[in-house]
Amino acid sequence: MRKLVSQTAELFSSVTMAFKANKVEQQRVPSLPRQKSFIPPQIPNPFVHEINLSPVNKLKMVLCGLFLLPLRVILFMIVLLVSWLVAAIATCCCPEKNEKPLEGWRRKVTQTLIGSLGRLLFFSMGFHVRVEGKPATPSDAPILLVAPHSSFFDAIAVIVSGMPSSVSRAENISVPIFGRILRALQPVLVSRVDPDSRKNTINEIKKRATSGGEWPQVLIFPEGTCTNRSCLISFKPGAFHPGVPVQPILLRYPNIQDTVTWTWQGFSVEKLLLLTLCQICTNVTVEFLPVYVPSEEEKKDPFLYAHNVRHTMAQALGLPVTDHTYEDCRLMMTAGELTLPMETGLVEFTKISKKLNLKWDSIKKQLEVFASIAGSCKGGRIGIEEFANHLKLPVSDVLRELFSLFDRNKDGTIDFREYVIGVAILCNPANTEETIKMAFKLFDVDEDGSITEDEFSSLLQSSLGVPDLDVSKLFRDMDADNSGKISYEEFRNFSLNHPEYAKLFTTYLEHQRYYAYMLECEEKEDYNVMVQSAANKLCPISNEEERISVSDKKED
């Protein structure tokens, strides 16, 4: 035990000297301030949409379904088959790969005849389209940007814009009937299998945008996925790499009953299509904003260009912006597979990945760890008890302080977003080779290059203030080869895979530094009192002398 005390004193001595130079406050405060850039978004989940039908609405839909639905389905199928036939004629004898743009009568058929059939198709579904503003010419704006993207019905923007090309998945070309119509628009195809697809897509957009009108305009949904139109999420930078002027297009669905919004948490395509066809009328407004011409700085920085265009569109819509993206949707699906609430996976991936330098795979792994901790909790949040169980330690002052550093909004729980931020800015920086070596040296009391269970438990019991603490399970987890001793390599590997312990250890050190400093202050104060008392005994001053001395000072 004497050896342990001496080692602890040696580790704290250098830090205690630093406290002498700086006057420390009487109470400890968290060393890391809360960053405003990590404040949760105004819209926590833009990927959920629920439809609550009142009895009156249900009755209306039943009546419309009995009378309007059969007629609409028949008209829809007729228009769709005619559109397929026209598209097949326009693309006959043309290569499947879009190496050259359609010219002459082929382009006119696509832009005029298929465009008119498209309007008739939406009319057959009961849509009333209102257009505001004026579409720009290809020379003025080679790229069109549509937001917010909330439904498969957003294809109405393609028809109203004059049938420009769009960015679509390569698999859509193989869809019967719709694939042939899509092929007539010569879309920019994105392959999820090809690792170079992103690079090839950007190059293809650049080529078409700078062709001088040879290719049709390119229409892009920069959000990359559907939301509930409560905000604008992050814009993908692909549309902004060419550095050419763009025309923003706004979509609104001003309906009392929203049956068009298609999100990750909500109704399927079939149900939404059926509900929409059973409406008397579905209103949609397409607004063309003025062409946005980028500055020289924006041309060089596509992320800045995307940010400023999104801000302009958000102001026109009167909506807030968030840093969610398609990767958040993938995390939502992963959370659902891990039996967590789907919204648990929402972290604002764009902001978190950029500021903390995290990749999607690493965040997914952290989600799996988080699920193992919060599996028994309701609501996908971690409490202090679950946090302690995960670390296989009892609830103590040191553990409470670490928990409070994770709990950014001070609601007594840790959600997945707080967990990711905490591991990145609290645990990973503390989990250095120097910290691991210091911790191993502190545990290795007899300095034989290994840690026994007695050494391991004695330090944890004294540091956490729990004399009867059982750490056998934690010790076995660290003892990978079951040798009964923990080598430095085993200790290091465990620490790197569990960064929470590094911050727990440094938090314990901060406590000890503070206590050492306060103890030294108390000893100095006691010493000064003792010296003053001894001086008074050696040179006593009578009340009369003291009174005369004070009187003389006043006269002076």
Coordinates of C-alpha atoms in Angstrom, one line a residue:
M1 CA 0.0 0.0 0.0
R2 CA 2.9 2.3 0.8
K3 CA 4.2 1.6 -2.7
L4 CA 0.9 2.6 -4.2
V5 CA 0.8 5.9 -2.3
S6 CA 4.3 6.8 -3.4
Q7 CA 3.5 6.1 -7.0
T8 CA 0.3 8.2 -6.9
A9 CA 2.2 11.0 -5.2
E10 CA 4.9 10.9 -7.9
L11 CA 2.3 11.0 -10.7
F12 CA 0.5 14.0 -9.2
S13 CA 3.5 16.0 -8.1
S14 CA 4.3 17.6 -11.5
V15 CA 0.7 18.6 -12.0
T16 CA 0.4 20.0 -8.5
M17 CA 3.2 22.4 -9.3
A18 CA 1.2 23.8 -12.1
F19 CA -1.7 24.5 -9.8
K20 CA 0.6 26.6 -7.6
A21 CA 1.1 29.0 -10.4
N22 CA -2.6 29.3 -11.2
K23 CA -5.1 30.2 -8.5
V24 CA -7.8 27.5 -8.8
E25 CA -11.4 28.3 -8.0
Q26 CA -12.9 26.7 -4.9
Q27 CA -15.2 24.4 -6.9
R28 CA -14.3 22.2 -9.8
V29 CA -15.9 22.9 -13.2
P30 CA -16.0 20.8 -16.4
S31 CA -12.8 21.6 -18.4
L32 CA -14.6 21.5 -21.7
P33 CA -17.2 24.2 -22.5
R34 CA -20.3 23.4 -24.4
Q35 CA -19.9 24.3 -28.1
K36 CA -22.8 26.1 -29.7
S37 CA -22.1 24.4 -32.9
F38 CA -23.2 21.1 -31.4
I39 CA -26.6 22.4 -30.2
P40 CA -29.3 19.9 -31.3
P41 CA -31.3 21.0 -34.5
Q42 CA -34.6 22.7 -34.4
I43 CA -36.2 19.8 -36.2
P44 CA -35.0 16.6 -34.5
N45 CA -36.5 14.2 -37.1
P46 CA -37.3 15.4 -40.6
F47 CA -37.7 11.9 -41.9
V48 CA -41.0 11.0 -40.2
H49 CA -44.6 11.7 -41.4
E50 CA -47.8 10.4 -39.9
I51 CA -51.3 10.7 -41.5
N52 CA -54.2 11.0 -39.0
L53 CA -57.5 10.8 -40.8
S54 CA -60.6 12.1 -39.1
P55 CA -63.9 10.3 -39.5
V56 CA -65.1 13.0 -41.9
N57 CA -61.9 12.6 -44.1
K58 CA -62.3 8.8 -44.1
L59 CA -65.9 9.2 -45.3
K60 CA -64.8 11.6 -48.1
M61 CA -62.1 9.2 -49.2
V62 CA -64.4 6.3 -49.3
L63 CA -66.9 8.2 -51.5
C64 CA -64.1 9.4 -53.8
G65 CA -62.7 5.9 -53.9
L66 CA -66.1 4.5 -55.1
F67 CA -66.6 7.1 -57.9
L68 CA -63.3 8.8 -58.8
L69 CA -60.8 6.1 -58.2
P70 CA -61.9 3.7 -61.1
L71 CA -62.0 6.6 -63.6
R72 CA -58.6 7.9 -62.5
V73 CA -56.9 4.5 -62.6
I74 CA -58.2 3.9 -66.2
L75 CA -57.1 7.4 -67.4
F76 CA -53.8 7.0 -65.6
M77 CA -53.0 3.7 -67.3
I78 CA -54.0 5.0 -70.8
V79 CA -51.8 8.1 -70.5
L80 CA -49.0 6.0 -69.1
L81 CA -49.1 3.5 -72.0
V82 CA -49.2 6.3 -74.6
S83 CA -46.2 8.0 -72.9
W84 CA -44.3 4.7 -73.0
L85 CA -45.1 4.4 -76.7
V86 CA -43.9 7.9 -77.5
A87 CA -40.8 7.4 -75.5
A88 CA -40.0 4.2 -77.2
I89 CA -40.3 5.9 -80.6
A90 CA -38.1 8.8 -79.5
T91 CA -35.4 6.5 -78.3
C92 CA -35.5 3.8 -80.9
C93 CA -32.2 3.0 -82.6
C94 CA -30.4 5.0 -79.9
P95 CA -27.6 3.5 -77.7
E96 CA -28.5 2.7 -74.1
K97 CA -25.6 4.7 -72.8
N98 CA -26.2 8.5 -73.0
E99 CA -23.1 9.3 -74.9
K100 CA -24.7 11.9 -77.2
P101 CA -27.7 14.2 -76.6
L102 CA -31.0 13.6 -78.5
E103 CA -31.3 16.0 -81.4
G104 CA -33.8 17.2 -83.9
W105 CA -37.3 15.6 -83.8
R106 CA -36.3 13.3 -81.0
R107 CA -35.7 16.1 -78.6
K108 CA -38.8 18.0 -79.7
V109 CA -41.0 14.8 -79.1
T110 CA -39.5 14.5 -75.7
Q111 CA -39.9 18.1 -74.6
T112 CA -43.3 18.8 -76.1
L113 CA -45.3 15.6 -76.5
I114 CA -44.0 13.7 -73.5
G115 CA -44.2 16.9 -71.4
S116 CA -47.9 17.3 -72.4
L117 CA -48.6 13.7 -71.6
G118 CA -46.9 14.2 -68.2
R119 CA -49.2 17.1 -67.4
L120 CA -52.2 15.0 -68.4
L121 CA -50.9 12.1 -66.2
F122 CA -50.8 14.3 -63.1
F123 CA -54.2 15.7 -64.0
S124 CA -55.6 12.2 -64.1
M125 CA -54.4 11.7 -60.5
G126 CA -56.3 14.8 -59.4
F127 CA -53.4 17.3 -59.2
H128 CA -53.9 21.0 -59.6
V129 CA -50.6 22.6 -60.5
R130 CA -49.8 26.3 -59.9
V131 CA -46.7 27.8 -61.4
E132 CA -45.0 30.9 -60.1
G133 CA -42.0 32.6 -61.6
K134 CA -40.4 32.0 -65.0
P135 CA -38.1 29.0 -65.9
A136 CA -34.6 30.1 -67.0
T137 CA -33.1 29.2 -70.4
P138 CA -30.3 26.6 -70.5
S139 CA -27.8 29.3 -71.3
D140 CA -28.8 31.3 -68.2
A141 CA -29.0 28.3 -65.8
P142 CA -27.7 25.0 -67.0
I143 CA -28.7 23.4 -63.6
L144 CA -32.0 23.4 -61.9
L145 CA -32.3 22.7 -58.1
V146 CA -35.5 21.5 -56.6
A147 CA -36.3 21.5 -52.8
P148 CA -37.7 20.4 -50.5
H149 CA -37.7 16.9 -51.8
S150 CA -40.6 15.1 -50.1
S151 CA -42.3 12.7 -52.5
F152 CA -42.2 10.7 -55.7
F153 CA -44.8 13.2 -56.9
D154 CA -42.0 15.8 -57.0
A155 CA -41.5 14.6 -60.6
I156 CA -44.0 17.3 -61.5
A157 CA -41.1 19.8 -61.3
V158 CA -39.5 17.9 -64.3
I159 CA -42.6 18.4 -66.4
V160 CA -43.2 22.0 -65.5
S161 CA -39.5 22.8 -66.2
G162 CA -39.6 21.6 -69.8
M163 CA -38.5 18.0 -69.4
P164 CA -34.8 18.5 -68.5
S165 CA -32.5 15.6 -67.7
S166 CA -32.4 14.4 -64.1
V167 CA -30.1 12.4 -61.8
S168 CA -31.5 8.9 -61.2
R169 CA -30.4 5.5 -59.9
A170 CA -29.2 3.2 -62.7
E171 CA -31.6 0.6 -61.6
N172 CA -34.6 2.8 -62.5
I173 CA -33.8 2.3 -66.2
S174 CA -34.8 -1.3 -65.9
V175 CA -38.2 -0.6 -64.4
P176 CA -41.0 -1.6 -66.9
I177 CA -42.7 1.3 -68.7
F178 CA -41.3 4.0 -66.4
G179 CA -37.7 3.0 -67.4
R180 CA -38.3 3.7 -71.1
I181 CA -39.9 7.1 -70.3
L182 CA -37.0 7.9 -68.0
R183 CA -34.5 6.9 -70.7
A184 CA -36.1 9.5 -73.1
L185 CA -35.0 12.2 -70.7
Q186 CA -31.4 11.0 -70.9
P187 CA -30.8 11.1 -67.1
V188 CA -27.4 11.1 -65.3
L189 CA -27.3 7.6 -63.9
V190 CA -25.8 6.9 -60.5
S191 CA -24.7 3.4 -59.7
R192 CA -24.4 2.2 -56.1
V193 CA -22.3 -0.7 -57.1
D194 CA -19.6 1.2 -58.9
P195 CA -17.1 2.7 -56.4
D196 CA -16.3 5.5 -58.9
S197 CA -19.9 6.4 -59.4
R198 CA -19.7 9.6 -57.4
K199 CA -16.8 10.9 -59.4
N200 CA -18.3 9.8 -62.7
T201 CA -21.6 11.5 -61.8
I202 CA -19.9 14.8 -61.0
N203 CA -17.9 14.7 -64.3
E204 CA -21.1 14.0 -66.2
I205 CA -22.9 16.9 -64.6
K206 CA -19.9 19.2 -65.4
K207 CA -19.8 18.0 -69.0
R208 CA -23.5 18.7 -69.6
A209 CA -23.6 22.0 -67.6
T210 CA -20.7 23.4 -69.7
S211 CA -21.9 22.1 -73.1
G212 CA -23.3 25.4 -74.1
G213 CA -26.8 24.2 -74.6
E214 CA -25.9 21.0 -76.5
W215 CA -27.3 18.9 -73.6
P216 CA -30.7 19.7 -71.9
Q217 CA -30.7 21.3 -68.5
V218 CA -29.9 19.0 -65.5
L219 CA -32.5 19.0 -62.8
I220 CA -31.2 17.8 -59.4
F221 CA -32.8 17.3 -55.9
P222 CA -29.7 18.4 -53.9
E223 CA -31.0 17.0 -50.6
G224 CA -30.6 13.5 -52.0
T225 CA -33.5 12.0 -50.0
C226 CA -37.1 12.7 -49.0
T227 CA -38.1 14.7 -45.9
N228 CA -41.3 15.9 -44.4
R229 CA -40.7 19.5 -45.7
S230 CA -40.3 20.8 -42.1
C231 CA -36.8 22.0 -42.9
L232 CA -34.1 21.9 -45.6
I233 CA -31.4 19.3 -44.9
S234 CA -27.8 19.4 -46.2
F235 CA -27.4 19.9 -49.9
K236 CA -25.0 17.5 -51.7
P237 CA -22.2 19.4 -53.4
G238 CA -22.4 17.5 -56.7
A239 CA -24.6 20.1 -58.4
F240 CA -22.3 22.9 -57.4
H241 CA -18.9 21.5 -58.6
P242 CA -19.4 22.9 -62.2
G243 CA -19.5 26.4 -60.7
V244 CA -22.2 27.5 -63.2
P245 CA -25.4 29.6 -62.4
V246 CA -28.3 27.6 -61.0
Q247 CA -32.0 28.2 -60.8
P248 CA -33.7 27.2 -57.5
I249 CA -37.2 25.7 -57.7
L250 CA -39.4 25.5 -54.7
L251 CA -42.1 22.9 -54.2
R252 CA -45.1 23.4 -51.9
Y253 CA -48.2 21.2 -51.3
P254 CA -50.8 23.5 -49.7
N255 CA -53.3 20.8 -48.8
I256 CA -55.4 20.3 -45.6
Q257 CA -54.7 16.6 -45.7
D258 CA -51.1 15.7 -46.6
T259 CA -51.1 12.4 -48.5
V260 CA -48.1 13.0 -50.7
T261 CA -45.2 13.1 -48.2
W262 CA -43.1 9.9 -48.5
T263 CA -40.5 9.6 -45.7
W264 CA -38.4 6.8 -44.1
Q265 CA -40.9 6.6 -41.2
G266 CA -44.4 6.6 -42.7
F267 CA -46.7 5.1 -45.3
S268 CA -45.5 3.0 -48.2
V269 CA -45.7 4.1 -51.9
E270 CA -48.8 2.0 -52.5
K271 CA -50.7 3.4 -49.6
L272 CA -49.8 7.0 -50.4
L273 CA -50.7 6.6 -54.0
L274 CA -54.1 5.1 -53.1
L275 CA -54.8 7.9 -50.5
T276 CA -53.8 10.6 -53.1
L277 CA -56.0 9.1 -55.8
C278 CA -58.9 9.1 -53.3
Q279 CA -58.6 12.9 -52.7
I280 CA -60.9 15.3 -54.5
C281 CA -58.0 17.5 -55.5
T282 CA -54.3 17.7 -54.6
N283 CA -52.7 21.1 -54.9
V284 CA -49.0 21.7 -55.7
T285 CA -47.2 25.0 -56.2
V286 CA -44.0 25.2 -58.3
E287 CA -42.1 28.4 -57.8
F288 CA -39.1 29.4 -59.9
L289 CA -36.7 31.7 -58.1
P290 CA -34.3 34.1 -59.8
V291 CA -31.1 32.6 -61.2
Y292 CA -28.4 32.4 -58.6
V293 CA -25.0 33.4 -60.1
P294 CA -22.1 32.2 -58.0
S295 CA -19.2 34.5 -56.9
E296 CA -15.6 33.6 -57.6
E297 CA -15.3 32.3 -54.0
E298 CA -18.3 30.1 -54.5
K299 CA -17.0 28.7 -57.7
K300 CA -13.9 27.5 -56.0
D301 CA -15.8 26.1 -53.0
P302 CA -18.8 23.9 -53.9
F303 CA -19.7 23.4 -50.2
L304 CA -19.9 27.2 -49.7
Y305 CA -21.9 27.5 -52.9
A306 CA -24.4 24.8 -51.7
H307 CA -24.7 26.4 -48.3
N308 CA -25.5 29.8 -49.7
V309 CA -28.1 28.5 -52.2
R310 CA -29.7 26.4 -49.4
H311 CA -29.9 29.5 -47.3
T312 CA -31.6 31.5 -50.1
M313 CA -34.2 28.7 -50.7
A314 CA -34.8 28.3 -46.9
Q315 CA -35.5 32.0 -46.6
A316 CA -38.0 32.0 -49.5
L317 CA -39.7 29.0 -47.9
G318 CA -39.6 30.3 -44.4
L319 CA -38.0 27.1 -43.1
P320 CA -35.1 26.3 -40.8
V321 CA -32.0 24.3 -42.0
T322 CA -30.4 21.3 -40.4
D323 CA -27.3 19.2 -41.2
H324 CA -29.1 15.9 -41.6
T325 CA -28.3 13.9 -44.7
Y326 CA -29.0 10.6 -46.4
E327 CA -26.4 8.9 -44.1
D328 CA -28.7 9.8 -41.2
C329 CA -31.4 7.7 -42.9
R330 CA -29.0 4.8 -43.1
L331 CA -28.2 5.1 -39.4
M332 CA -32.0 5.2 -38.7
M333 CA -32.3 1.9 -40.5
T334 CA -29.4 0.5 -38.6
A335 CA -31.0 1.7 -35.3
G336 CA -34.2 -0.1 -36.2
E337 CA -32.3 -3.3 -37.0
L338 CA -30.7 -3.0 -33.5
T339 CA -34.2 -2.8 -31.9
L340 CA -33.7 0.9 -31.1
P341 CA -36.2 3.6 -32.0
M342 CA -35.3 4.6 -35.5
E343 CA -34.9 8.3 -34.6
T344 CA -32.0 7.2 -32.3
G345 CA -29.7 7.1 -35.3
L346 CA -30.2 10.8 -36.2
V347 CA -27.0 12.7 -35.4
E348 CA -26.8 15.4 -38.1
F349 CA -24.2 13.4 -40.0
T350 CA -22.9 16.3 -42.1
K351 CA -22.0 18.4 -39.1
I352 CA -20.8 15.6 -36.8
S353 CA -18.6 14.0 -39.5
K354 CA -17.1 17.3 -40.6
K355 CA -16.3 18.7 -37.1
L356 CA -15.3 15.5 -35.5
N357 CA -13.6 13.9 -38.6
L358 CA -15.8 10.8 -38.4
K359 CA -16.7 8.4 -41.1
W360 CA -20.0 6.6 -41.5
D361 CA -18.6 3.2 -40.6
S362 CA -17.1 4.5 -37.3
I363 CA -20.4 6.1 -36.3
K364 CA -22.2 2.8 -37.2
K365 CA -19.9 0.9 -34.9
Q366 CA -20.5 3.4 -32.1
L367 CA -24.3 2.9 -32.7
E368 CA -23.8 -0.8 -32.2
V369 CA -22.0 -0.2 -28.9
F370 CA -24.7 2.3 -27.9
A371 CA -27.4 -0.3 -28.7
S372 CA -25.7 -2.8 -26.4
I373 CA -25.8 -0.2 -23.6
A374 CA -29.3 1.1 -24.2
G375 CA -30.9 -2.2 -25.2
S376 CA -32.8 -2.5 -21.9
C377 CA -33.9 1.1 -21.9
K378 CA -37.0 2.6 -23.3
G379 CA -36.7 5.5 -25.7
G380 CA -33.1 4.7 -26.8
R381 CA -31.4 6.7 -24.1
I382 CA -28.8 5.8 -21.5
G383 CA -29.2 6.6 -17.8
I384 CA -26.5 6.7 -15.1
E385 CA -27.2 3.1 -14.1
E386 CA -26.9 1.8 -17.6
F387 CA -23.7 3.8 -18.1
A388 CA -22.2 2.3 -14.9
N389 CA -23.3 -1.2 -15.9
H390 CA -21.6 -0.7 -19.3
L391 CA -18.3 0.2 -17.6
K392 CA -18.8 -2.6 -15.0
L393 CA -18.3 0.0 -12.3
P394 CA -20.5 1.3 -9.5
V395 CA -22.0 4.8 -9.5
S396 CA -19.5 7.1 -7.9
D397 CA -18.6 10.8 -7.9
V398 CA -16.0 10.3 -10.7
L399 CA -18.5 8.3 -12.8
R400 CA -21.2 11.0 -12.2
E401 CA -18.8 13.7 -13.4
L402 CA -18.0 11.7 -16.6
F403 CA -21.7 11.1 -17.2
S404 CA -22.5 14.8 -16.8
L405 CA -19.8 15.6 -19.5
F406 CA -21.6 13.3 -21.9
D407 CA -25.1 14.6 -20.9
R408 CA -24.9 17.9 -22.9
N409 CA -28.5 19.1 -22.3
K410 CA -28.5 18.0 -18.6
D411 CA -31.7 16.0 -18.9
G412 CA -30.2 13.1 -16.9
T413 CA -29.8 10.8 -20.0
I414 CA -27.4 10.3 -22.9
D415 CA -28.8 10.0 -26.4
F416 CA -26.8 8.6 -29.3
R417 CA -25.8 12.0 -30.6
E418 CA -24.4 13.0 -27.2
Y419 CA -22.6 9.7 -27.0
V420 CA -20.9 10.2 -30.3
I421 CA -19.8 13.7 -29.4
G422 CA -18.7 12.6 -26.0
V423 CA -16.5 9.8 -27.3
A424 CA -15.0 12.0 -30.0
I425 CA -14.2 15.2 -27.9
L426 CA -13.8 13.7 -24.4
C427 CA -12.6 10.1 -24.6
N428 CA -10.6 9.8 -27.8
P429 CA -8.3 12.8 -27.0
A430 CA -7.7 11.4 -23.5
N431 CA -7.0 7.9 -24.8
T432 CA -3.4 8.6 -25.7
E433 CA -0.3 6.4 -25.4
E434 CA 0.9 8.5 -22.6
T435 CA -2.3 8.2 -20.6
I436 CA -2.4 4.5 -21.1
K437 CA 1.2 4.1 -19.9
M438 CA 0.5 6.3 -16.9
A439 CA -2.6 4.2 -16.0
F440 CA -0.7 1.0 -16.4
K441 CA 2.1 2.3 -14.2
L442 CA -0.3 3.3 -11.5
F443 CA -2.0 -0.2 -11.5
D444 CA 1.3 -2.1 -11.6
V445 CA 2.2 -1.6 -8.0
D446 CA 5.1 -4.0 -7.8
E447 CA 6.5 -2.9 -11.2
D448 CA 6.8 -6.4 -12.6
G449 CA 5.3 -5.5 -16.0
S450 CA 1.8 -7.0 -15.3
I451 CA -1.3 -6.3 -13.3
T452 CA -2.8 -8.8 -10.9
E453 CA -6.4 -8.8 -9.9
D454 CA -5.5 -7.7 -6.4
E455 CA -3.5 -4.7 -7.7
F456 CA -6.4 -3.9 -10.1
S457 CA -9.1 -4.1 -7.5
S458 CA -7.1 -2.3 -4.7
L459 CA -6.6 0.9 -6.9
L460 CA -10.2 0.9 -8.2
Q461 CA -11.6 0.4 -4.7
S462 CA -9.5 3.3 -3.2
S463 CA -10.1 5.6 -6.2
L464 CA -13.9 5.1 -6.4
G465 CA -14.3 4.9 -2.6
V466 CA -16.0 1.5 -2.7
P467 CA -14.1 -0.9 -0.4
D468 CA -16.1 -4.0 -1.4
L469 CA -16.1 -3.3 -5.1
D470 CA -16.1 -6.5 -7.3
V471 CA -14.1 -5.9 -10.5
S472 CA -13.5 -9.6 -11.4
K473 CA -15.7 -9.4 -14.5
L474 CA -13.9 -6.3 -15.8
F475 CA -10.6 -7.9 -15.0
R476 CA -11.5 -11.0 -17.0
D477 CA -12.6 -8.8 -20.0
M478 CA -9.1 -7.2 -20.0
D479 CA -7.3 -10.5 -19.4
A480 CA -7.5 -11.7 -23.0
D481 CA -5.3 -14.8 -22.6
N482 CA -6.9 -15.8 -19.2
S483 CA -3.4 -15.9 -17.6
G484 CA -4.6 -14.3 -14.4
K485 CA -2.5 -11.2 -15.2
I486 CA -2.9 -8.2 -17.5
S487 CA 0.0 -7.4 -19.7
Y488 CA 0.6 -4.0 -21.1
E489 CA -0.5 -5.1 -24.6
E490 CA -3.8 -6.4 -23.2
F491 CA -4.3 -3.3 -21.2
R492 CA -3.5 -1.1 -24.2
N493 CA -5.8 -3.0 -26.6
F494 CA -8.7 -2.8 -24.1
S495 CA -8.1 0.9 -23.6
L496 CA -8.1 1.7 -27.3
N497 CA -11.3 -0.3 -27.8
H498 CA -13.0 1.3 -24.8
P499 CA -12.1 5.0 -24.8
E500 CA -14.6 5.8 -22.0
Y501 CA -12.1 4.4 -19.4
A502 CA -9.4 6.8 -20.5
K503 CA -11.6 9.8 -19.7
L504 CA -12.7 8.1 -16.5
F505 CA -9.1 7.7 -15.5
T506 CA -8.1 11.3 -16.4
T507 CA -11.2 12.6 -14.5
Y508 CA -10.0 10.6 -11.4
L509 CA -6.5 12.2 -11.8
E510 CA -8.1 15.7 -12.0
H511 CA -9.9 14.9 -8.7
Q512 CA -6.6 13.9 -7.1
R513 CA -4.8 17.0 -8.4
Y514 CA -7.5 19.2 -7.0
Y515 CA -7.5 17.5 -3.6
A516 CA -3.7 17.7 -3.5
Y517 CA -3.8 21.4 -4.2
M518 CA -6.5 22.1 -1.6
L519 CA -4.6 20.1 1.0
E520 CA -1.5 22.1 0.3
C521 CA -3.4 25.4 0.6
E522 CA -4.8 24.2 4.0
E523 CA -1.3 23.3 5.2
K524 CA 0.0 26.7 4.2
E525 CA -2.8 28.4 6.0
D526 CA -2.2 26.3 9.1
Y527 CA 1.5 27.2 8.9
N528 CA 0.8 30.9 8.6
V529 CA -1.5 30.7 11.6
M530 CA 1.1 28.9 13.6
V531 CA 3.9 31.4 12.8
Q532 CA 1.7 34.3 13.7
S533 CA 0.8 32.7 17.0
A534 CA 4.4 32.0 17.8
A535 CA 5.4 35.6 17.0
N536 CA 2.7 36.9 19.3
K537 CA 4.0 34.8 22.1
L538 CA 7.6 35.9 21.6
C539 CA 6.7 39.6 21.1
P540 CA 3.4 40.3 22.9
I541 CA 1.8 43.7 22.3
S542 CA -0.3 45.2 25.1
N543 CA -3.6 46.8 24.5
E544 CA -2.2 50.1 25.6
E545 CA 0.7 50.0 23.2
E546 CA -1.6 49.0 20.4
R547 CA -4.0 51.9 21.2
I548 CA -1.1 54.4 21.2
S549 CA 0.3 53.0 18.0
V550 CA -3.1 53.3 16.2
S551 CA -3.5 56.9 17.6
D552 CA -0.1 57.9 16.3
K553 CA -0.9 56.6 12.8
K554 CA -4.2 58.6 12.8
E555 CA -2.3 61.8 13.8
D556 CA 0.3 61.2 11.1

